[in-house]
Amino acid sequence: MASSREQLRIDKHVAYIVGLEKKTKTTDALYFTDHKRLSGVYWALSSLALMRKLHVLPQDTILDYVLSCYHSDVAAFSGNTDQDPHLLYTLSGVQILAMYDKLHLIDADRVVANIAALQRPDGSFAGDKWGEIDTRFTYCALLCAAILRRSHLLDVPAAVRYVLRCQNFDGGFGCIAGAESHAGQVFCCVGSLYLADAMDEMTREDRERLALWLCERQLPCGGLNGRPDKLEDVCYSWWVLSSLKMLGHVDWIDADKLIAFIGRSEDDVDGGFADRPGDMSDVFHTFFALAGLSLLGNKQLADIHPAYALTTDVVQRVTEPSA
Amino acid sequence: MADQNSDAQYSKDQHPIFSEFSDFKYTPTDPSDVLRFDEPPFIPHVYGLLQAVLHSSERSSRTHRLATVAIEHNQSNPTAWLIRRQSAETLAKDDKSIWEKEMAYCASIITNSAKNYQAWEYRRFCATKFGHQHEREFADIVLAEDEKNYHAWAHRAWLVRNGLRKAELEATEWYITRDLRNNSAWNHRWVVLTLTGALEERGEEEMQFALSQMKLADRNEAVWNFIQALYERGIGCELALEAAREAIAKDELCLPARRFVVWATLKPGKEGNEDVKKHCAFLAEKDAVRRKYWQSLVGDADEDTDEDTEEQ
Ligand SMILES: [Zn+2]
C-alpha cells in the first residue's frame, strides 16, 4: 500500500547486532549495562529473529547465559548472572526461551506461581517483592503467563480492573492511576487487555478516543512522540503502532512518512537504528525500528505479534492447542 | 557509569569498602561472556559481597555503605536498594535522623538522574517514615529542571492520593501558565479535580479557565484534550462549542478546535453530519498524516485498509 520503501540493509544490521558483543563505550552500554543485560539479549535476538537470522548467534552459549540468570530457588530471572530476580527480566528470559522453543528448561508452574505472588489485592503487580507498582509489570505478568499457558494462575479480572483504573481523561494510560498518559504505558495497558481478552472492557468510545490519542502522536516529520508536545523517537514506532494494531487502526497513521522517518534513523554504514536521525545506533532502538517496520508490512522482515512482541511463528507455537 | 574511569584504579578487591568486610566470606560473581561490556574490576567483588550480605542477617552502617558503593556504580541495582532500605530501617531504631539523610541521598541521585525508578520509589518509602512535608517542594525542584518529568508528576499524584491536596490546584495553574502546553500539568489538574471533588464544585468555572488558557495558544493539544474531557462530563458544553467555532473562524488552521467540534457533534451513523463532514474534509487535507482517520470518521476511508481490523 505504500511507496518509497527502500530496501533495508539487512546484512549491516545483522553485523551490527553480532558485533555488539565486542563493542564498549557506545550508547549500547546504556542498554547493556550489567543489570539489564538479559533484556539487551532479548532485543538483540528479536532483531535477528525479525531479520530471520536468529541462527547467526550461537544458541548454546546464549542459552547457557540465559539460564545463568534463572534462579531456580524462586523460579525467576534476573537482569544478569549476578543480579536479583525481577519481573522485567523474567519476561525477557521467558521470551528468549520461547524463541528457541526451550520453555521446558524452566519450571513453568513455579514461574507463574511466583508471578501470581506479586499481584496485589487491587489487581496491580509489583516488579519484585519490594518494588513499586506499575502497569508495565501487569503486562509482564500477563505475557509471561500467556507464553507459559498458565494465565489461570493469575487473577486476570482483577488485573483488568486495575488497568482500566489507569485510563485517563484523554483516553491514554499511565504507569499508575492518575499518572499522565504515555505511549509506552499505553502499550503495556492495551497489551494487558489484549492478553486478557478484555479489549471490549473499554467502551467503544474509549477505544476510539485512545486510537485517536495514539494517532495524534504522529508529527508532521513522520515520527511519533510518546506524549503531547514531546520529541519524536523511533521507539514509539513500536509502542504506538502495536497499540494501534491491537485496536485495529494501524491504517489511521501515515505509514509512508513513518517509514521514511525510521529510514532516516538508520545507520547505513555501521548498521543499527538510532532514536532519531543523526544520533548513534543502539540495540534498543534497532529492535523497535525493525518491529515497527514489521507491523507496517515490510516484506524483508518476519511478522511480529503486537502483544507478544515475538515473531508470529513463535506465538503460533506457544498458543496452539497442545497435543 | 560516569565514575568508571576513576573506579578503574582499584583492581580486584582493592576498593576501600572491602577492608570493612574482611570478616565476610563471599564469592565474586562470575559474569558471563555473552554480550559483555567493560566494568571496573572490583565490581564482581561488590556484587558477590552484596549477595553474601543479602543472605546474612546483618543490616548495619557498613552494609549501608556497601549499598552506596554498589548504587554509585549502578543506580538501578535492586539488590543494593533493598539492602540500603533494610540497613536504614535498622539504623533508624537508634537514630531517626537517618531518614532525613536518606531523603537527601535520594535527592542527590534524582537530581543527577531524574528518571531513576528506584530512587523515586525509595524517596516515597523514606517519606512515609520522615513525613511528606517537603515532598511538594521536592517535586517542584525536580520540575524546575524539567517541567514534564514523568516521575515528579507521578510523585505528586501519589501525594494527592495520600491527602496532600491543599493548594495543589493552584500549583497546576502555576505550571500551566508557565507553559500552556504542559500536558503533565493538565493531566495532574484533572487528577486533583476528580480526587478532591473540585470538579463538581467548580463546574462551568473550570471550563472557563480552560477556555481562557486555550485562547492564549489555540493550537495546543493538551488544553483541547482537557476541554473535551469536561465536555464529555457535560460541563460547559455550549461555552466550549462556541469557543471552538470562534477559534476556527479566527484561524482556519486551528486543527485541534476542528477536531473537538468533530468529536463533540459527530452523530452515530452517516446521516446528519454535514458540518462534521466539512471539518473532516478540511482535516484530511491539512492534517495529512491522519488523513485516513478523518476520512474514516465520515465513511470516506479507502477500502484497502481493512487488513488491520482483523487480528491474528
Ligand atoms: Zn526511544
XYZ file of C-alpha atoms and ligand atoms in Angstrom:
636
model
C 0.000 0.000 0.000
C 2.935 2.365 0.421
C 5.550 3.644 -1.935
C 9.094 4.950 -1.339
C 10.083 1.932 0.722
C 13.768 1.399 0.365
C 15.460 -1.905 0.936
C 16.670 -2.441 4.478
C 20.359 -3.131 4.786
C 19.814 -6.452 6.500
C 23.460 -7.579 6.308
C 24.652 -4.415 8.020
C 22.076 -4.724 10.780
C 22.934 -8.352 11.396
C 26.624 -7.461 11.542
C 25.808 -4.643 13.920
C 23.919 -6.937 16.325
C 26.581 -9.642 16.152
C 29.272 -7.009 16.697
C 27.621 -5.764 19.884
C 29.447 -8.322 21.936
C 32.713 -6.660 21.129
C 31.636 -3.060 21.453
C 32.166 -1.000 24.524
C 31.613 2.586 25.492
C 28.975 3.250 22.869
C 25.413 4.207 23.606
C 24.788 0.481 23.708
C 26.434 0.407 27.049
C 23.302 2.170 28.233
C 21.163 -0.753 27.215
C 23.597 -3.449 28.083
C 24.560 -2.185 31.489
C 25.045 -5.183 33.664
C 21.724 -5.128 35.486
C 19.567 -5.338 32.358
C 21.758 -7.357 30.061
C 19.102 -10.057 29.700
C 16.714 -7.539 28.140
C 19.556 -6.427 25.881
C 19.930 -10.027 24.756
C 16.184 -10.199 24.062
C 16.322 -7.006 21.957
C 19.342 -8.335 20.053
C 17.824 -11.768 19.428
C 14.442 -10.333 18.496
C 16.116 -8.042 15.978
C 17.805 -11.072 14.455
C 14.578 -13.086 14.501
C 12.766 -10.286 12.679
C 15.507 -10.430 10.038
C 15.161 -14.244 10.017
C 18.748 -14.585 11.211
C 18.349 -15.916 14.734
C 20.801 -18.710 13.956
C 23.819 -16.424 13.489
C 24.437 -16.242 17.239
C 25.443 -19.469 18.998
C 22.271 -20.863 20.584
C 24.057 -22.983 23.187
C 26.142 -20.105 24.505
C 23.108 -17.848 24.656
C 21.009 -20.467 26.433
C 23.781 -21.122 28.945
C 23.875 -17.445 29.671
C 20.084 -17.050 29.876
C 19.855 -19.980 32.274
C 22.661 -18.492 34.370
C 20.204 -15.642 35.028
C 17.498 -18.111 36.100
C 17.163 -18.503 39.841
C 15.647 -21.932 40.326
C 15.050 -21.285 44.037
C 12.479 -18.623 43.214
C 11.794 -19.624 39.594
C 12.505 -16.159 38.190
C 15.094 -14.408 36.031
C 17.434 -11.572 36.883
C 18.844 -8.946 34.543
C 22.259 -10.536 34.728
C 24.002 -13.515 36.268
C 24.956 -11.624 39.400
C 21.670 -9.764 39.982
C 18.445 -10.493 41.794
C 15.270 -11.585 40.034
C 12.810 -9.076 38.712
C 9.637 -9.473 36.670
C 11.036 -7.387 33.794
C 13.781 -9.961 33.286
C 11.576 -12.952 33.897
C 9.666 -11.770 30.840
C 12.873 -11.365 28.809
C 14.032 -14.834 29.878
C 10.701 -16.440 29.036
C 10.549 -14.660 25.668
C 14.048 -15.817 24.747
C 13.277 -19.420 25.708
C 10.069 -19.222 23.668
C 12.068 -18.050 20.643
C 14.331 -21.099 20.932
C 11.433 -23.437 21.783
C 13.123 -24.267 25.087
C 10.407 -23.391 27.599
C 10.707 -26.869 29.101
C 14.042 -25.807 30.627
C 12.231 -23.875 33.386
C 9.560 -24.857 35.871
C 6.564 -23.065 34.344
C 4.219 -23.817 37.244
C 6.533 -22.219 39.750
C 7.467 -19.299 37.500
C 3.820 -18.318 37.149
C 3.008 -19.095 40.786
C 5.736 -16.676 41.822
C 4.409 -14.045 39.449
C 0.971 -14.549 40.994
C 2.549 -13.772 44.374
C 3.479 -10.312 43.048
C -0.168 -9.434 42.430
C -1.703 -7.019 44.942
C -5.295 -7.128 46.206
C -6.227 -4.243 43.896
C -5.146 -6.348 40.904
C -1.907 -4.477 40.229
C 1.518 -6.110 40.016
C 4.823 -5.205 41.629
C 8.080 -5.903 39.799
C 9.597 -7.720 42.749
C 8.752 -8.366 46.375
C 9.819 -4.860 47.402
C 9.309 -2.871 44.301
C 6.917 -0.313 43.021
C 3.609 -0.844 41.254
C 3.500 -0.089 37.568
C 1.270 -1.107 34.666
C 4.479 -2.276 32.940
C 4.538 -5.122 35.431
C 0.914 -6.058 34.719
C 1.888 -6.540 31.082
C 4.991 -8.573 32.016
C 2.919 -10.789 34.313
C 0.118 -11.432 31.842
C 2.511 -12.053 28.950
C 4.709 -14.496 30.903
C 1.620 -16.383 31.994
C 0.250 -16.433 28.441
C 3.507 -17.740 26.955
C 3.664 -20.389 29.673
C -0.055 -21.195 29.164
C -0.897 -20.580 32.781
C -2.965 -17.397 32.795
C -5.476 -19.148 35.055
C -2.950 -18.942 37.910
C -3.310 -15.134 37.953
C -6.355 -13.097 38.952
C -6.863 -11.805 35.421
C -10.187 -9.996 36.029
C -8.618 -8.027 38.901
C -5.634 -7.155 36.699
C -8.034 -5.893 34.029
C -9.919 -3.761 36.566
C -6.650 -2.205 37.728
C -5.528 -1.419 34.185
C -8.864 0.240 33.430
C -8.431 2.416 36.518
C -5.249 3.792 34.917
C -7.088 5.070 31.840
C -7.016 8.844 31.751
C -9.414 11.529 30.605
C -7.581 11.778 27.284
C -8.066 8.076 26.523
C -4.449 7.076 27.213
C -2.946 5.155 30.131
C -0.271 5.912 32.716
C 2.018 3.864 34.976
C -0.370 4.094 37.934
C -3.831 5.565 38.404
C -3.587 9.319 37.870
C -0.238 9.292 36.077
C -0.094 11.023 32.713
C -0.743 9.086 29.526
C 2.453 7.872 27.923
C 2.728 5.760 24.782
C 4.958 3.155 26.456
C 2.433 2.680 29.247
C -0.414 2.664 26.733
C 1.292 -0.263 25.011
C 1.562 -2.129 28.330
C -2.071 -1.488 29.207
C -3.512 -2.273 25.786
C -1.248 -5.337 25.617
C -2.550 -6.442 29.023
C -6.173 -6.024 27.967
C -5.447 -7.844 24.720
C -3.769 -10.770 26.500
C -6.636 -10.880 28.998
C -9.066 -10.984 26.069
C -10.628 -7.876 27.586
C -10.351 -5.251 24.847
C -14.141 -4.969 24.975
C -13.979 -3.886 28.603
C -13.133 -0.472 27.201
C -16.223 1.128 25.735
C -16.191 1.642 22.007
C -15.876 5.361 22.624
C -12.879 4.892 24.915
C -11.200 2.670 22.349
C -11.737 5.205 19.575
C -10.596 8.016 21.810
C -7.455 6.070 22.653
C -6.810 5.282 18.988
C -7.106 8.970 18.174
C -4.717 9.855 21.006
C -2.259 7.334 19.533
C -2.669 8.795 16.026
C -2.023 12.238 17.410
C 1.478 11.018 18.326
C 2.488 11.310 14.675
C 4.229 14.576 13.934
C 4.496 16.250 10.538
C 8.080 14.861 10.234
C 6.518 11.381 10.199
C 7.993 10.241 13.532
C 5.920 9.506 16.627
C 6.256 11.005 20.082
C 5.292 9.458 23.430
C 3.069 12.229 24.784
C 1.871 15.632 23.610
C 4.460 18.248 22.775
C 7.457 15.901 23.151
C 10.104 14.953 20.607
C 9.685 12.147 18.100
C 11.581 8.929 18.805
C 11.947 5.694 16.855
C 10.975 3.515 19.839
C 7.414 4.856 19.702
C 7.158 3.273 16.287
C 6.701 0.079 18.225
C 4.697 1.242 21.227
C 2.224 3.359 19.305
C 1.905 1.097 16.276
C 1.488 -2.123 18.212
C -1.244 -0.459 20.306
C -2.980 0.771 17.165
C -2.643 -2.700 15.683
C -4.372 -4.233 18.696
C -7.088 -1.596 18.383
C -7.401 -2.364 14.670
C -6.373 1.067 13.423
C -2.772 0.992 12.143
C -4.162 2.463 8.930
C -5.029 5.720 10.705
C -1.446 6.981 10.618
C 0.704 7.845 7.632
C 2.799 4.706 7.112
C 4.952 6.146 4.328
C 6.031 9.098 6.389
C 6.800 6.937 9.413
C 8.803 4.508 7.287
C 10.769 7.425 5.871
C 11.432 8.729 9.397
C 12.666 5.335 10.578
C 14.784 5.147 7.420
C 16.448 8.445 8.271
C 17.377 7.000 11.689
C 19.113 4.020 10.092
C 22.906 3.881 10.142
C 23.659 2.680 6.629
C 27.384 2.443 7.271
C 27.705 0.550 10.564
C 24.145 -0.776 10.838
C 21.542 -0.342 13.546
C 18.989 2.377 14.196
C 19.125 5.419 16.468
C 16.336 7.114 18.424
C 16.147 9.798 15.762
C 18.076 10.907 12.669
C 21.633 11.993 13.424
C 22.007 10.086 16.687
C 24.029 6.956 17.308
C 22.544 3.476 16.893
C 21.692 1.293 19.844
C 20.189 -2.173 20.125
C 17.024 -0.971 21.849
C 16.032 1.384 19.044
C 17.230 -1.113 16.442
C 14.716 -3.647 17.707
C 11.876 -1.109 17.915
C 12.629 0.230 14.439
C 12.557 -3.257 12.933
C 9.450 -4.194 14.930
C 7.672 -1.049 13.734
C 8.632 -1.733 10.129
C 7.381 -5.296 10.511
C 3.986 -4.014 11.722
C 3.912 -1.765 8.687
C 4.227 -4.793 6.462
C 7.896 -4.762 5.462
C 8.354 -7.917 3.426
C 12.040 -8.316 4.261
C 11.082 -8.900 7.885
C 9.171 -11.623 9.695
C 5.769 -10.626 11.117
C 5.745 -9.564 14.738
C 2.810 -10.040 17.096
C 1.698 -6.714 18.602
C 1.008 -8.052 22.097
C 3.556 -10.860 22.449
C 6.428 -8.845 20.931
C 7.605 -12.088 19.338
C 7.509 -13.178 15.732
C 4.155 -14.701 14.844
C 5.585 -18.180 14.190
C 6.739 -18.284 17.822
C 3.361 -17.024 19.032
C 1.615 -19.686 16.998
C 3.794 -22.318 18.597
C 3.140 -21.161 22.157
C -0.589 -20.599 21.695
C -1.633 -23.559 19.576
C -3.669 -26.134 21.457
C -1.199 -28.590 22.979
C -1.264 -32.096 21.590
C 28.726 4.579 34.901
C 30.194 8.041 34.944
C 32.726 7.073 37.548
C 34.017 4.107 35.616
C 37.372 5.691 34.852
C 38.162 6.849 38.352
C 36.957 3.488 39.718
C 39.262 1.603 37.411
C 42.235 2.320 39.653
C 41.004 -0.371 42.067
C 41.946 -3.771 40.797
C 40.092 -6.814 42.097
C 39.110 -6.229 45.679
C 41.128 -3.086 46.221
C 38.172 -0.773 46.749
C 38.316 0.626 50.310
C 34.922 -0.843 51.163
C 36.426 -4.350 51.262
C 38.652 -3.567 54.235
C 35.464 -3.124 56.246
C 34.239 -6.597 55.311
C 37.386 -8.679 55.906
C 35.352 -10.979 58.200
C 32.805 -11.664 55.417
C 33.066 -14.673 53.125
C 31.870 -14.079 49.592
C 32.447 -15.292 46.068
C 32.985 -12.669 43.390
C 30.284 -13.094 40.803
C 31.259 -14.727 37.586
C 29.873 -12.576 34.796
C 29.100 -14.271 31.543
C 30.974 -13.678 28.323
C 27.736 -13.114 26.421
C 27.302 -9.545 25.226
C 29.594 -8.315 27.910
C 30.939 -4.813 28.427
C 33.810 -3.425 30.397
C 33.239 -2.720 34.053
C 35.680 -1.836 36.810
C 37.468 -4.977 38.052
C 36.210 -4.637 41.623
C 32.544 -4.769 40.606
C 32.216 -8.594 40.609
C 33.507 -8.362 44.199
C 30.922 -5.752 45.133
C 28.122 -7.901 43.707
C 29.481 -11.009 45.365
C 29.637 -9.242 48.689
C 26.179 -7.806 48.156
C 24.800 -11.318 47.682
C 26.569 -12.525 50.830
C 25.103 -9.624 52.779
C 21.658 -10.228 51.320
C 21.706 -13.781 52.652
C 23.106 -12.739 56.031
C 21.113 -11.182 58.824
C 23.407 -8.207 59.172
C 21.993 -4.790 58.397
C 24.286 -2.104 59.708
C 26.129 1.059 58.866
C 28.714 -0.885 56.879
C 26.068 -2.692 54.804
C 24.566 0.741 54.282
C 27.932 1.969 52.973
C 28.281 -1.096 50.749
C 24.917 -0.261 49.204
C 26.219 3.234 48.495
C 29.231 1.823 46.624
C 27.023 -0.508 44.572
C 24.479 2.207 43.766
C 27.288 4.522 42.723
C 28.236 2.003 40.062
C 24.703 1.147 39.033
C 21.883 3.337 40.239
C 19.244 0.798 39.266
C 20.606 -2.222 41.126
C 17.529 -3.520 43.005
C 19.570 -5.589 45.499
C 21.621 -2.578 46.513
C 18.490 -0.507 47.067
C 16.907 -3.291 49.078
C 19.947 -3.616 51.341
C 20.048 0.145 51.686
C 16.383 0.231 52.738
C 16.783 -2.571 55.258
C 20.009 -1.103 56.642
C 18.350 2.292 57.071
C 15.429 0.688 58.910
C 17.873 -0.961 61.304
C 19.847 2.238 61.850
C 16.628 4.196 62.393
C 15.933 2.170 65.549
C 18.701 4.163 67.255
C 18.684 7.298 65.220
C 15.586 8.602 63.490
C 17.594 11.302 61.745
C 18.705 8.670 59.240
C 15.506 9.280 57.277
C 16.380 12.886 56.690
C 19.799 11.793 55.413
C 18.216 9.163 53.215
C 15.841 11.723 51.735
C 18.862 13.891 50.916
C 20.609 10.874 49.391
C 17.612 10.189 47.116
C 17.531 13.842 46.199
C 21.175 13.735 45.145
C 20.577 10.656 42.977
C 17.413 12.103 41.465
C 18.931 15.469 40.675
C 21.640 13.649 38.696
C 19.318 11.138 37.120
C 15.725 12.272 37.370
C 14.386 9.155 35.671
C 15.653 6.619 38.190
C 12.667 4.483 39.261
C 14.341 3.020 42.335
C 15.391 6.358 43.768
C 11.863 7.765 43.420
C 10.381 4.663 44.970
C 12.837 4.820 47.862
C 12.142 8.516 48.293
C 8.450 7.659 48.822
C 9.386 4.937 51.266
C 11.512 7.389 53.275
C 8.741 9.992 53.129
C 6.348 7.579 54.810
C 8.868 7.439 57.690
C 10.050 11.021 57.758
C 6.868 12.784 56.655
C 5.528 14.240 53.441
C 6.003 17.885 54.348
C 8.842 18.547 51.868
C 7.650 16.389 49.008
C 5.772 19.004 47.022
C 8.721 21.318 47.273
C 10.996 18.471 46.219
C 8.853 17.746 43.166
C 8.952 21.463 42.383
C 12.760 21.412 42.457
C 12.887 18.496 40.004
C 10.222 20.117 37.826
C 12.239 23.317 37.745
C 14.785 21.341 35.695
C 12.218 19.556 33.549
C 8.620 20.634 33.849
C 7.385 17.432 32.256
C 9.378 14.961 34.346
C 7.123 11.918 34.450
C 8.360 10.654 37.815
C 7.957 14.003 39.546
C 4.344 14.273 38.397
C 3.663 10.671 39.415
C 5.149 11.622 42.794
C 2.663 14.500 43.055
C -0.204 12.184 42.069
C 0.895 9.906 44.907
C 0.872 12.850 47.320
C -2.625 13.852 46.242
C -3.854 10.301 46.729
C -2.319 10.445 50.201
C -4.303 13.520 51.105
C -1.880 16.352 50.330
C -4.311 18.389 48.294
C -4.033 21.882 49.707
C -3.145 24.471 47.070
C -2.420 21.726 44.537
C -4.989 23.062 42.092
C -3.271 26.446 42.272
C 0.059 24.710 41.678
C -1.218 23.174 38.457
C -2.418 26.600 37.368
C 1.063 27.950 38.023
C 2.652 25.261 35.853
C 0.045 25.706 33.149
C 0.504 29.458 32.912
C 4.273 28.976 32.676
C 3.886 26.538 29.808
C 0.417 26.243 28.321
C 1.417 23.048 26.532
C 2.499 21.211 29.659
C 0.364 18.106 29.276
C 1.657 16.717 32.577
C 0.255 19.726 34.408
C -3.092 19.478 32.634
C -3.286 15.791 33.498
C -2.439 16.498 37.109
C -5.087 19.200 37.223
C -7.651 16.631 36.145
C -6.453 14.215 38.820
C -6.722 16.874 41.519
C -10.157 17.996 40.305
C -11.578 14.500 40.292
C -9.961 13.259 43.504
C -10.962 16.288 45.565
C -14.455 16.720 44.205
C -13.496 20.182 42.994
C -14.718 19.315 39.511
C -18.363 19.337 40.600
C -17.805 22.411 42.736
C -16.159 24.431 40.004
C -18.323 23.204 37.143
C -18.564 25.777 34.389
C -15.886 27.892 36.066
C -13.401 25.159 35.190
C -14.423 25.235 31.538
C -13.989 28.992 31.596
C -10.494 28.558 32.988
C -9.594 26.030 30.292
C -11.009 28.195 27.529
C -9.126 31.241 28.772
C -5.881 29.249 28.567
C -6.855 27.907 25.160
C -7.293 31.447 23.829
C -3.654 32.203 24.673
C -2.446 29.390 22.384
C -5.289 27.844 20.486
C -3.398 25.080 18.658
C -2.476 23.410 21.929
C -3.311 19.685 22.004
C -3.125 19.426 25.800
C -5.762 22.048 26.550
C -8.148 20.684 23.922
C -7.918 17.203 25.426
C -8.842 18.782 28.735
C -11.727 20.753 27.213
C -13.002 17.616 25.569
C -12.933 15.708 28.859
C -15.005 18.462 30.508
C -17.394 18.429 27.568
C -17.876 14.692 27.873
C -18.884 15.212 31.501
C -21.483 17.726 30.426
C -19.570 20.698 31.875
C -19.725 23.991 29.979
C -20.639 22.320 26.683
C -22.164 25.338 24.978
C -19.271 27.547 26.031
C -16.783 25.088 24.590
C -18.526 24.671 21.244
C -18.903 28.395 20.881
C -15.226 28.966 21.696
C -14.168 26.260 19.272
C -16.190 27.811 16.448
C -14.718 31.186 17.266
C -11.209 29.740 17.217
C -11.841 28.224 13.784
C -13.290 31.478 12.469
C -10.234 33.323 13.683
C -7.726 30.743 12.440
C -8.965 28.160 9.989
C -5.825 26.092 10.663
C -6.714 25.666 14.321
C -6.880 21.907 13.820
C -7.481 20.864 17.461
C -10.577 23.085 17.562
C -11.916 21.372 14.486
C -11.075 18.015 15.955
C -13.045 18.956 19.045
C -16.079 20.066 17.036
C -15.969 16.810 15.102
C -15.840 14.721 18.247
C -18.447 16.743 20.068
C -21.004 16.795 17.305
C -20.413 13.557 15.387
C -23.611 11.530 15.399
C -23.723 7.755 15.117
C -24.401 6.617 11.558
C -23.663 8.644 8.499
C -26.698 10.932 8.416
C -26.951 14.459 9.746
C -23.208 15.041 9.850
C -22.903 17.679 7.157
C -20.936 20.109 9.336
C -18.716 17.295 10.592
C -18.067 16.172 7.025
C -16.829 19.607 6.086
C -14.424 19.686 9.028
C -13.211 16.146 8.307
C -12.556 17.005 4.673
C -10.562 20.031 5.791
C -8.646 17.997 8.372
C -7.947 15.223 5.855
C -6.170 17.819 3.754
C -4.394 19.888 6.397
C -3.708 17.195 8.998
C -2.428 14.947 6.265
C -0.647 12.337 8.387
C -4.052 11.416 9.838
C -5.919 11.663 6.538
C -7.307 8.135 6.746
C -8.556 8.705 10.252
C -10.551 11.785 9.238
C -11.914 10.045 6.210
C -12.922 7.004 8.208
C -14.998 9.106 10.607
C -17.402 10.068 7.885
C -17.187 6.810 5.992
C -14.898 8.054 3.227
C -11.925 5.823 4.012
C -10.238 3.910 1.221
C -11.376 0.343 1.165
C -7.847 -1.077 1.129
C -7.291 -0.663 4.842
C -9.365 -3.471 6.315
C -6.334 -5.663 6.918
C -5.769 -4.126 10.315
C -9.231 -4.754 11.668
C -8.662 -8.476 11.755
C -6.212 -9.716 14.316
C -4.192 -12.817 14.015
Zn 13.478 5.962 22.408
